[in-house]
Tab-separated table of C-alpha atoms in Angstrom:
chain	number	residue	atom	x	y	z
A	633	UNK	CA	-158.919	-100.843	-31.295
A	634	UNK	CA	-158.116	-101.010	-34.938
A	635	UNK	CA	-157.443	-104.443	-36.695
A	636	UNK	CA	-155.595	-104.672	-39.730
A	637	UNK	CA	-156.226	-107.158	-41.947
A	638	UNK	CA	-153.844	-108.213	-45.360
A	639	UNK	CA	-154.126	-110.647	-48.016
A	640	UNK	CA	-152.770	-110.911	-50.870
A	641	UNK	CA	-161.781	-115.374	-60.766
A	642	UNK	CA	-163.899	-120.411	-65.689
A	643	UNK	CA	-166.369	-120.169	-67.525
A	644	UNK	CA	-168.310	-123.200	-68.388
A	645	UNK	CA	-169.124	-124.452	-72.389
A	646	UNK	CA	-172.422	-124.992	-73.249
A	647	UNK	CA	-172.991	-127.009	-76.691
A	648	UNK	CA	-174.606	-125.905	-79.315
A	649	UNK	CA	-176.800	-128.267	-81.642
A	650	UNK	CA	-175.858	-128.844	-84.953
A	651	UNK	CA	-179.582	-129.022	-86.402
A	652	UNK	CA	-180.198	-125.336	-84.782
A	653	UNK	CA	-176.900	-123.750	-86.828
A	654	UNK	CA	-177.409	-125.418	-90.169
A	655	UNK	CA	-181.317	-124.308	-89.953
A	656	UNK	CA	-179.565	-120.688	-88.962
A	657	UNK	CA	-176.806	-121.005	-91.632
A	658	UNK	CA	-179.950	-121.071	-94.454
A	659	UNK	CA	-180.642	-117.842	-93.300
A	660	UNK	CA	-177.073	-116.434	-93.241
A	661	UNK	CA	-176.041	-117.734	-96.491
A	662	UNK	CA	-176.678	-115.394	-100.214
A	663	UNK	CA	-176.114	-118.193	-102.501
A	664	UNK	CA	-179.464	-119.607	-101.567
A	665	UNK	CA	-178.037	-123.399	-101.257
A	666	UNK	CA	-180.182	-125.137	-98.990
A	667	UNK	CA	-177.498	-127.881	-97.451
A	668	UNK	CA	-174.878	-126.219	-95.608
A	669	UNK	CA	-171.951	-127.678	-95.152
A	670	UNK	CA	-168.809	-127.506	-93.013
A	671	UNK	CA	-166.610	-124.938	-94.087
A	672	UNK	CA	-168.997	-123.048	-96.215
A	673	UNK	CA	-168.178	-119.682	-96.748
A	674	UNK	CA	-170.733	-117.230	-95.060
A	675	UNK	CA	-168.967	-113.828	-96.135
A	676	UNK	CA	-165.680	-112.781	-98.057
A	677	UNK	CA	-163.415	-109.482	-96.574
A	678	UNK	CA	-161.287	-108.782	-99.439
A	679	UNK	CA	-160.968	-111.993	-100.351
A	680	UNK	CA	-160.822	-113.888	-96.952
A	681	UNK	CA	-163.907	-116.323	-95.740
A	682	UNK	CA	-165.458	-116.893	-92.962
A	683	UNK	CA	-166.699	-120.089	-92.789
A	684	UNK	CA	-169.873	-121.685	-90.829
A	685	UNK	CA	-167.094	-123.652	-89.012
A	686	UNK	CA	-165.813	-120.331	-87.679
A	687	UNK	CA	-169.255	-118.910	-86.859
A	688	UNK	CA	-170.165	-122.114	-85.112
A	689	UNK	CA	-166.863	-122.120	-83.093
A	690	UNK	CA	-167.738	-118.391	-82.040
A	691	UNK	CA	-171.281	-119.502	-80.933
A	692	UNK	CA	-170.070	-122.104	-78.710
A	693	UNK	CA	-167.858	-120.025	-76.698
A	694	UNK	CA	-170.141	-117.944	-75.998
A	695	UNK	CA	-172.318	-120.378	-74.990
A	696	UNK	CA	-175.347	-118.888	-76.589
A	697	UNK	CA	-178.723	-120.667	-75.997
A	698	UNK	CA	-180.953	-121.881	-78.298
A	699	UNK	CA	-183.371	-119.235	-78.605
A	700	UNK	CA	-181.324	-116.970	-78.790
A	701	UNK	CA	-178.849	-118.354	-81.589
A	702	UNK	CA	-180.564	-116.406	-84.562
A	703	UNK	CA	-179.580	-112.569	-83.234
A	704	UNK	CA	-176.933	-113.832	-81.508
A	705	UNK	CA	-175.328	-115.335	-85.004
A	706	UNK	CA	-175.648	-112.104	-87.203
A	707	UNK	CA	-174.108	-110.175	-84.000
A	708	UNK	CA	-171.371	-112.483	-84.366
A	709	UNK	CA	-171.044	-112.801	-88.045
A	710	UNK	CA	-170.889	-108.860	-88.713
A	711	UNK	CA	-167.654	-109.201	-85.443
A	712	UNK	CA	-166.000	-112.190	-87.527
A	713	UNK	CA	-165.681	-109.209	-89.997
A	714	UNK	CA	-164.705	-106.457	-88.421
A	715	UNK	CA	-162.094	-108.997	-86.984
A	716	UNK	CA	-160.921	-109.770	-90.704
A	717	UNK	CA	-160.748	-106.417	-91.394
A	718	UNK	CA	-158.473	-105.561	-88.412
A	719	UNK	CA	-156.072	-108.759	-89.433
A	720	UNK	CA	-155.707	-108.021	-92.707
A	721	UNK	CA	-154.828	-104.456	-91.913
A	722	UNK	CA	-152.186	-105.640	-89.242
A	723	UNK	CA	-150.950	-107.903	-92.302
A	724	UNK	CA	-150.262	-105.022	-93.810
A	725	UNK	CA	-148.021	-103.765	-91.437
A	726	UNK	CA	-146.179	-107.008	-91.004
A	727	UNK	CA	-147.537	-107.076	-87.436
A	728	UNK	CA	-148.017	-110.838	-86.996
A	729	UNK	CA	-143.889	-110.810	-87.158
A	730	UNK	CA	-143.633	-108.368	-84.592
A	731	UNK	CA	-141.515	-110.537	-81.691
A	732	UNK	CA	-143.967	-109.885	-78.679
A	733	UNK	CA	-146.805	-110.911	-81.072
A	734	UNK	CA	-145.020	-114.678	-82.092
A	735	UNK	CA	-144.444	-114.828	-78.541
A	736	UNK	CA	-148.061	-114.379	-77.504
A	737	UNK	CA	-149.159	-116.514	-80.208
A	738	UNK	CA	-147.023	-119.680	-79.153
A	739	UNK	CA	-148.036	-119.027	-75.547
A	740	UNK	CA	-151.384	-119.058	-76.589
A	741	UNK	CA	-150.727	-122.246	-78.861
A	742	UNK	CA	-149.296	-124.501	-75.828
A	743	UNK	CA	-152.004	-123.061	-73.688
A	744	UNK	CA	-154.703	-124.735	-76.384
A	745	UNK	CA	-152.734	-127.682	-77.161
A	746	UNK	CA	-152.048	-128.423	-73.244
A	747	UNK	CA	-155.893	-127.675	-72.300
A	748	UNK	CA	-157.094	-130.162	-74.908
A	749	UNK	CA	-154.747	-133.072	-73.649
A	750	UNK	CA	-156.565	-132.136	-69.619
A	751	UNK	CA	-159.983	-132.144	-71.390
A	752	UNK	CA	-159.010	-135.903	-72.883
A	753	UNK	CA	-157.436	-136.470	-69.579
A	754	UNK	CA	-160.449	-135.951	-67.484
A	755	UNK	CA	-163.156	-136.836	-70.241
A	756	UNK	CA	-167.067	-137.267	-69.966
A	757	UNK	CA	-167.213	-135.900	-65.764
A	758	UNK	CA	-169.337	-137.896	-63.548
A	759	UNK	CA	-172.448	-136.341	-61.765
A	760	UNK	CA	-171.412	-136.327	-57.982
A	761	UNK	CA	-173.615	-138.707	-55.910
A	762	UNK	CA	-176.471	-137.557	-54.170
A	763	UNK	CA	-174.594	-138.948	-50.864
A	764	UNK	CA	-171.677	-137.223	-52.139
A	765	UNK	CA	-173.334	-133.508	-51.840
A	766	UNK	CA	-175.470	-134.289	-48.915
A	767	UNK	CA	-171.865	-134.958	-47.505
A	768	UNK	CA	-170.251	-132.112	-48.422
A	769	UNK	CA	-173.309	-129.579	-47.352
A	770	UNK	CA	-173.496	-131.344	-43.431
A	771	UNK	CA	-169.674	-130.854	-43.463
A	772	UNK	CA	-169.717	-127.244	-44.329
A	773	UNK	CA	-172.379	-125.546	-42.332
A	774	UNK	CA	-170.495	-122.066	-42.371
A	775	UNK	CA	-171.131	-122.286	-45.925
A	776	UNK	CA	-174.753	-123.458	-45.859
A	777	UNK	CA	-176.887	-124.149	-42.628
A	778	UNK	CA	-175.396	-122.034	-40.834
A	779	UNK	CA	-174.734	-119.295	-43.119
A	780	UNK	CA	-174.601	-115.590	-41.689
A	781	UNK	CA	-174.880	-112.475	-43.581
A	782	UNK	CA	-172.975	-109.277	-42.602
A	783	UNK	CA	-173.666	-105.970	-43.482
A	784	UNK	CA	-170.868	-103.650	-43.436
A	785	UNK	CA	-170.601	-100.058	-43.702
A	786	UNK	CA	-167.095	-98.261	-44.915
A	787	UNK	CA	-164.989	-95.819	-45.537
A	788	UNK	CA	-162.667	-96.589	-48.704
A	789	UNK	CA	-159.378	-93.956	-48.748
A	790	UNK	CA	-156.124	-94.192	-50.517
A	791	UNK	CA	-153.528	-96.092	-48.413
A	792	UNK	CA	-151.140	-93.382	-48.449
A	793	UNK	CA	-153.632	-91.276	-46.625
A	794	UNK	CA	-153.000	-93.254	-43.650
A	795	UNK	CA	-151.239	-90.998	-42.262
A	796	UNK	CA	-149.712	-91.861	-37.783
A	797	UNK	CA	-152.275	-88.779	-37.391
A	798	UNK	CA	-155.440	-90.178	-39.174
A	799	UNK	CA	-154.035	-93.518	-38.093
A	800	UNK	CA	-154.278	-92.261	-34.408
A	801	UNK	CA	-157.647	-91.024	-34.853
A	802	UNK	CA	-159.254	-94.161	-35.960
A	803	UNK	CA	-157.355	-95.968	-32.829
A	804	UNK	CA	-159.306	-93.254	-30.895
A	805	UNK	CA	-162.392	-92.938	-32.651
A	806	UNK	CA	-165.826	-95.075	-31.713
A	807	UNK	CA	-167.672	-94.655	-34.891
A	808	UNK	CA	-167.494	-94.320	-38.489
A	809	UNK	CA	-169.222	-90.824	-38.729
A	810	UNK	CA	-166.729	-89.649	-35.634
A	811	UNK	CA	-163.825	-90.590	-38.691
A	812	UNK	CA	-165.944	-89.236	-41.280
A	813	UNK	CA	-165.979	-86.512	-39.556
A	814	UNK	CA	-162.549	-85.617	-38.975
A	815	UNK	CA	-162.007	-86.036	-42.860
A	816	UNK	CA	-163.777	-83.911	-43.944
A	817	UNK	CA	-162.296	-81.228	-41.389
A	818	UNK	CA	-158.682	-82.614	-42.894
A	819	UNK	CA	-160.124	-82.286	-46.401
A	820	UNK	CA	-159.136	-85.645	-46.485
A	821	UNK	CA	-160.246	-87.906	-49.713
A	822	UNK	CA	-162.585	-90.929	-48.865
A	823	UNK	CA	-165.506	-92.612	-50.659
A	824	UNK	CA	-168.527	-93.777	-48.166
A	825	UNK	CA	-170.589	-96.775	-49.007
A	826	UNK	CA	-172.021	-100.306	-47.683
A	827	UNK	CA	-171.508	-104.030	-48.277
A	828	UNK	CA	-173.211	-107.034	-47.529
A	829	UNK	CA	-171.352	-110.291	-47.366
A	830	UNK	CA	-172.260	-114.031	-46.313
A	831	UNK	CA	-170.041	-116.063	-44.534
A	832	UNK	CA	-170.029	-118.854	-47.868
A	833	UNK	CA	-168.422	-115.288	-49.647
A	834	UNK	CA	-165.739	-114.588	-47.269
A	835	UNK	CA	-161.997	-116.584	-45.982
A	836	UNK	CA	-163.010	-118.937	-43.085
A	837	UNK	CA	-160.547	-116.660	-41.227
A	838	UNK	CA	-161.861	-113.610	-42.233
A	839	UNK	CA	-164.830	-114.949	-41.398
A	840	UNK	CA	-164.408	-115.772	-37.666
A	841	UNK	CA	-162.879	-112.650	-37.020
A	842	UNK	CA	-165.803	-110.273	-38.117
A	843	UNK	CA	-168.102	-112.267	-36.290
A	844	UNK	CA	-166.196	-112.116	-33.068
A	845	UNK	CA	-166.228	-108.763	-33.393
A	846	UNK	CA	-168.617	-106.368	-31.095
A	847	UNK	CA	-171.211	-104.612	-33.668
A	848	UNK	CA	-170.171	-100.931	-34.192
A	849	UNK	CA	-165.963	-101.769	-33.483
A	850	UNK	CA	-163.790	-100.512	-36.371
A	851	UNK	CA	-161.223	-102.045	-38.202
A	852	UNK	CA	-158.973	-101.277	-41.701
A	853	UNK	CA	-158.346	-103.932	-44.469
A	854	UNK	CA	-155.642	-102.736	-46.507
A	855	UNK	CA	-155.496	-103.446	-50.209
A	856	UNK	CA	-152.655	-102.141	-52.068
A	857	UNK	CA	-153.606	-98.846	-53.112
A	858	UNK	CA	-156.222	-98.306	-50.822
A	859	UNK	CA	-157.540	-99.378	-47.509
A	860	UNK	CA	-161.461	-99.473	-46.292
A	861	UNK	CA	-162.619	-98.928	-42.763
A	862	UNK	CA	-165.247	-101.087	-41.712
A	863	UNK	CA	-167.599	-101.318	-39.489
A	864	UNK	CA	-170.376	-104.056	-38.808
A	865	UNK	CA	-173.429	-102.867	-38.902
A	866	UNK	CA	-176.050	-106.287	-38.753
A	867	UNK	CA	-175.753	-109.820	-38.172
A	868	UNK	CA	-178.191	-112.031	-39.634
A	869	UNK	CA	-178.883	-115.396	-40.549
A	870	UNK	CA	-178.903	-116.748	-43.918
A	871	UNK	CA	-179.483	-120.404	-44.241
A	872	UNK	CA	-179.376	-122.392	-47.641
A	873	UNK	CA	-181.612	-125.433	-47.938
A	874	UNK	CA	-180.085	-128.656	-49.300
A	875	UNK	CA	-182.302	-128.342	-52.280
A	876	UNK	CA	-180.790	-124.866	-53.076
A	877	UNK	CA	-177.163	-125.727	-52.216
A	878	UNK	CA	-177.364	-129.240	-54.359
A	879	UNK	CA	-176.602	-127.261	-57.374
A	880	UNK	CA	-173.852	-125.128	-56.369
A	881	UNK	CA	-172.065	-128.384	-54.568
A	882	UNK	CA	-172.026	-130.307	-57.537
A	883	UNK	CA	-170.440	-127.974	-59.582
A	884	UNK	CA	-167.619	-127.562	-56.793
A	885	UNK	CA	-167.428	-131.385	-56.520
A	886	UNK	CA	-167.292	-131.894	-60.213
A	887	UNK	CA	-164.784	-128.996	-60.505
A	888	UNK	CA	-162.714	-130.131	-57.901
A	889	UNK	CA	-162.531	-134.210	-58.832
A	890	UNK	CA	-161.377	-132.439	-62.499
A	891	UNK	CA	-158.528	-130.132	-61.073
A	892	UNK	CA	-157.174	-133.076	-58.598
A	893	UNK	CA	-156.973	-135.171	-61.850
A	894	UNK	CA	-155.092	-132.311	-63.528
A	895	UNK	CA	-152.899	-131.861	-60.401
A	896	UNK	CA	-152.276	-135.820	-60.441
A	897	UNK	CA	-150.823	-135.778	-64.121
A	898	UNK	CA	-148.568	-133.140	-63.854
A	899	UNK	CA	-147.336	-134.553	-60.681
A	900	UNK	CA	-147.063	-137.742	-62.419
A	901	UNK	CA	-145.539	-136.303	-66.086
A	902	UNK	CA	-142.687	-134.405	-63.232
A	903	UNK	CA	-141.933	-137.251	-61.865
A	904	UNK	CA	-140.969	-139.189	-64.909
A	905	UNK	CA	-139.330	-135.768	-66.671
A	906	UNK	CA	-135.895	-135.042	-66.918
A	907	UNK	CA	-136.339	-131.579	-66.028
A	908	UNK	CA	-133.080	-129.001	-65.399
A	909	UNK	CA	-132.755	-124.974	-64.456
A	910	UNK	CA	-130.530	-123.748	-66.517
A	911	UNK	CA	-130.172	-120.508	-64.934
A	912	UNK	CA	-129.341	-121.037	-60.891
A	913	UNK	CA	-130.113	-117.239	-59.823
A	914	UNK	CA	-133.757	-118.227	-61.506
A	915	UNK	CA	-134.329	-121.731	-60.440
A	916	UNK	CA	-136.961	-122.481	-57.465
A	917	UNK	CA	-135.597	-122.147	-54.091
A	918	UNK	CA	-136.769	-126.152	-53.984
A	919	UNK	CA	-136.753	-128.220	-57.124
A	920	UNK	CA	-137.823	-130.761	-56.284
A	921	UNK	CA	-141.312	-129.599	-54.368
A	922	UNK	CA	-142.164	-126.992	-56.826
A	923	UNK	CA	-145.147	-124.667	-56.140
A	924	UNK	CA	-148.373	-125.333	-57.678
A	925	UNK	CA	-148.150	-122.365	-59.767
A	926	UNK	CA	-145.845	-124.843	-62.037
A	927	UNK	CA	-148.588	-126.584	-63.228
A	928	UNK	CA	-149.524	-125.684	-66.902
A	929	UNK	CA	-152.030	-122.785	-66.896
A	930	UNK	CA	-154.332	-124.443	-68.954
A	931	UNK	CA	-155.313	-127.641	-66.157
A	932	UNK	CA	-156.249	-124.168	-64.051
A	933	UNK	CA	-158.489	-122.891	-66.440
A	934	UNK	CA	-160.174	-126.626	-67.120
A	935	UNK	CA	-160.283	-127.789	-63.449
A	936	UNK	CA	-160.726	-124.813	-61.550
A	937	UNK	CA	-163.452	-124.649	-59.596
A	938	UNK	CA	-166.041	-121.261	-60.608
A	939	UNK	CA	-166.814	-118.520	-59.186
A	940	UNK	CA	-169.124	-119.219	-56.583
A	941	UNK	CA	-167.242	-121.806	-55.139
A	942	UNK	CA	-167.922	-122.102	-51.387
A	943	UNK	CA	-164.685	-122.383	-49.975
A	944	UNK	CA	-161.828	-122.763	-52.298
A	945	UNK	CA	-162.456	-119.728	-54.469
A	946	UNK	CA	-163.040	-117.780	-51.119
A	947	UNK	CA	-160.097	-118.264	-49.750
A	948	UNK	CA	-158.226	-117.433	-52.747
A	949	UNK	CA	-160.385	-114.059	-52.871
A	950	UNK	CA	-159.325	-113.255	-49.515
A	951	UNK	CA	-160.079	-109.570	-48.526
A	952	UNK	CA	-160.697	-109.023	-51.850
A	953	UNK	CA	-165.031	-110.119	-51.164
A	954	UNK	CA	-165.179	-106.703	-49.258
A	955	UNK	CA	-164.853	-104.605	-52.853
């Protein structure tokens, strides 16, 4: 019998030191002056510099390591200008007056400005306790101890080619080459591949289900556009050691303790705020419990925990793992 499934991804900043850009900046820099310093221009577009404040900005998003700062910085450098070029030319057409572009530009402004206050908020983090992971790992054996690994094999078609007939023949069929099969007699689209997913990877729920299920039994996830027909092919075990998990937990525990101090403020600034819908046919259904999606954007994207969260990000990836 068929089961149908439904459901519905920060990066972290590495620093740069100082003593490794200014010895880079010599390098960079034409006018031969051996002490950089901040704001020094490193190239002119038509007038326009682009400062070693800029290039070191640049280098510490991208979190570029040490050794690799040198190639990394004239890669960046010769981007800073093409980048220049591109603004000046949209200048030109009086582009940064366009509406949608303001808007996007104060969005992106109380984005910053709202991010810096949670990064002030939650200042230096503190290393979770060794008790503290050793905790979380006995607590969460699906995710570690007991980990299991699944490999699936599928059939990925568009949803709309669900049709009651090919519907009726996956009810009726016992394997994936029996509806393989009858596709390709239908000249029926599909794509055939294999995935292999742990149980630390997948919703709890999800979870649960695929390993209560006999190996060989089929069953659809549907997402959006398309749906994939699955079958479980092998069951194995996959156990992390403590020494391996310690890593991973401490991120999660670090990320968490900074998004439940995020969560805390804004449930703390609401409470204080005067805050009114203007527009009824708009408004939340329930004002005064609004959904957590009301919290600024920016405590998300400094608390949120990464991508390899155990659990949390899981769940939130749903049926989505089985891509």
């Amino acid at each position: 019998m068929t089961t149908a499934m439904h459901a519905p991804r920060s990066l972290a900043r590495k620093s740069v030191l100082a003593a490794a850009v200014v010895v880079l900046l010599a390098g960079l820099t034409a006018c031969g002056n051996k002490e950089s310093k901040p704001g020094q221009a490193l190239a002119s577009v038509n007038g326009e510099e682009i400062t070693f404040l800029q290039l070191n900005e640049e280098l510490q998003r991208a979190g570029v390591q040490a050794a690799q700062q040198e190639a990394a910085s004239k890669q960046i450098l010769e981007s800073l200008i093409d980048r220049q070029l591109l603004l000046n030319e949209a200048a030109k057409e009086k582009l940064d007056r366009d509406p949608k572009v303001m808007q996007a530009i104060e969005r992106a402004k109380a984005l910053i400005i709202a991010q810096a206050y949670i990064q002030k908020l939650i200042g230096t983090p503190t290393k979770p306790g060794k008790a503290e992971v050793e905790e979380y790992y006995q607590k969460n054996p699906q995710f570690f101890a007991n980990r299991k690994q699944l490999l699936m094999h599928q059939l990925v078609l568009a949803t709309n080619s669900l049709t009651p007939e090919v519907k009726a023949t996956i009810d009726n069929a016992k394997t994936l080459d029996e509806v393989a099969g009858w596709l390709d007699a239908h000249q029926v689209k599909y794509n055939r591949g294999q995935q292999a997913r742990t149980t630390a990877e997948l919703p709890p729920e999800l979870s649960r289900q695929l390993l209560s299920m006999a190996k060989g039994q089929l069953f659809i996830i549907r997402e959006g556009e398309r749906s994939v027909l699955i079958t479980i092919a092998e069951i194995k075990d996959a156990p992390v050691s403590p020494e391996a998990a310690a890593p991973q937990i401490e991120q999660y525990l670090l990320n968490k303790k900074n998004k439940d101090t995020a969560d805390a403020e804004v449930k703390r600034l609401r409470a204080v705020a005067k805050i009114e819908y203007l527009n009824k046919a708009k408004a939340p259904a329930a004002a005064s419990a609004p959904a957590a999606s009301a919290a600024p954007a920016a405590a998300s994207a400094a608390a949120s925990a990464p991508a390899s969260t155990p659990a949390d990000d899981a769940t939130a990836r749903g049926v989505a793992g089985l891509k």
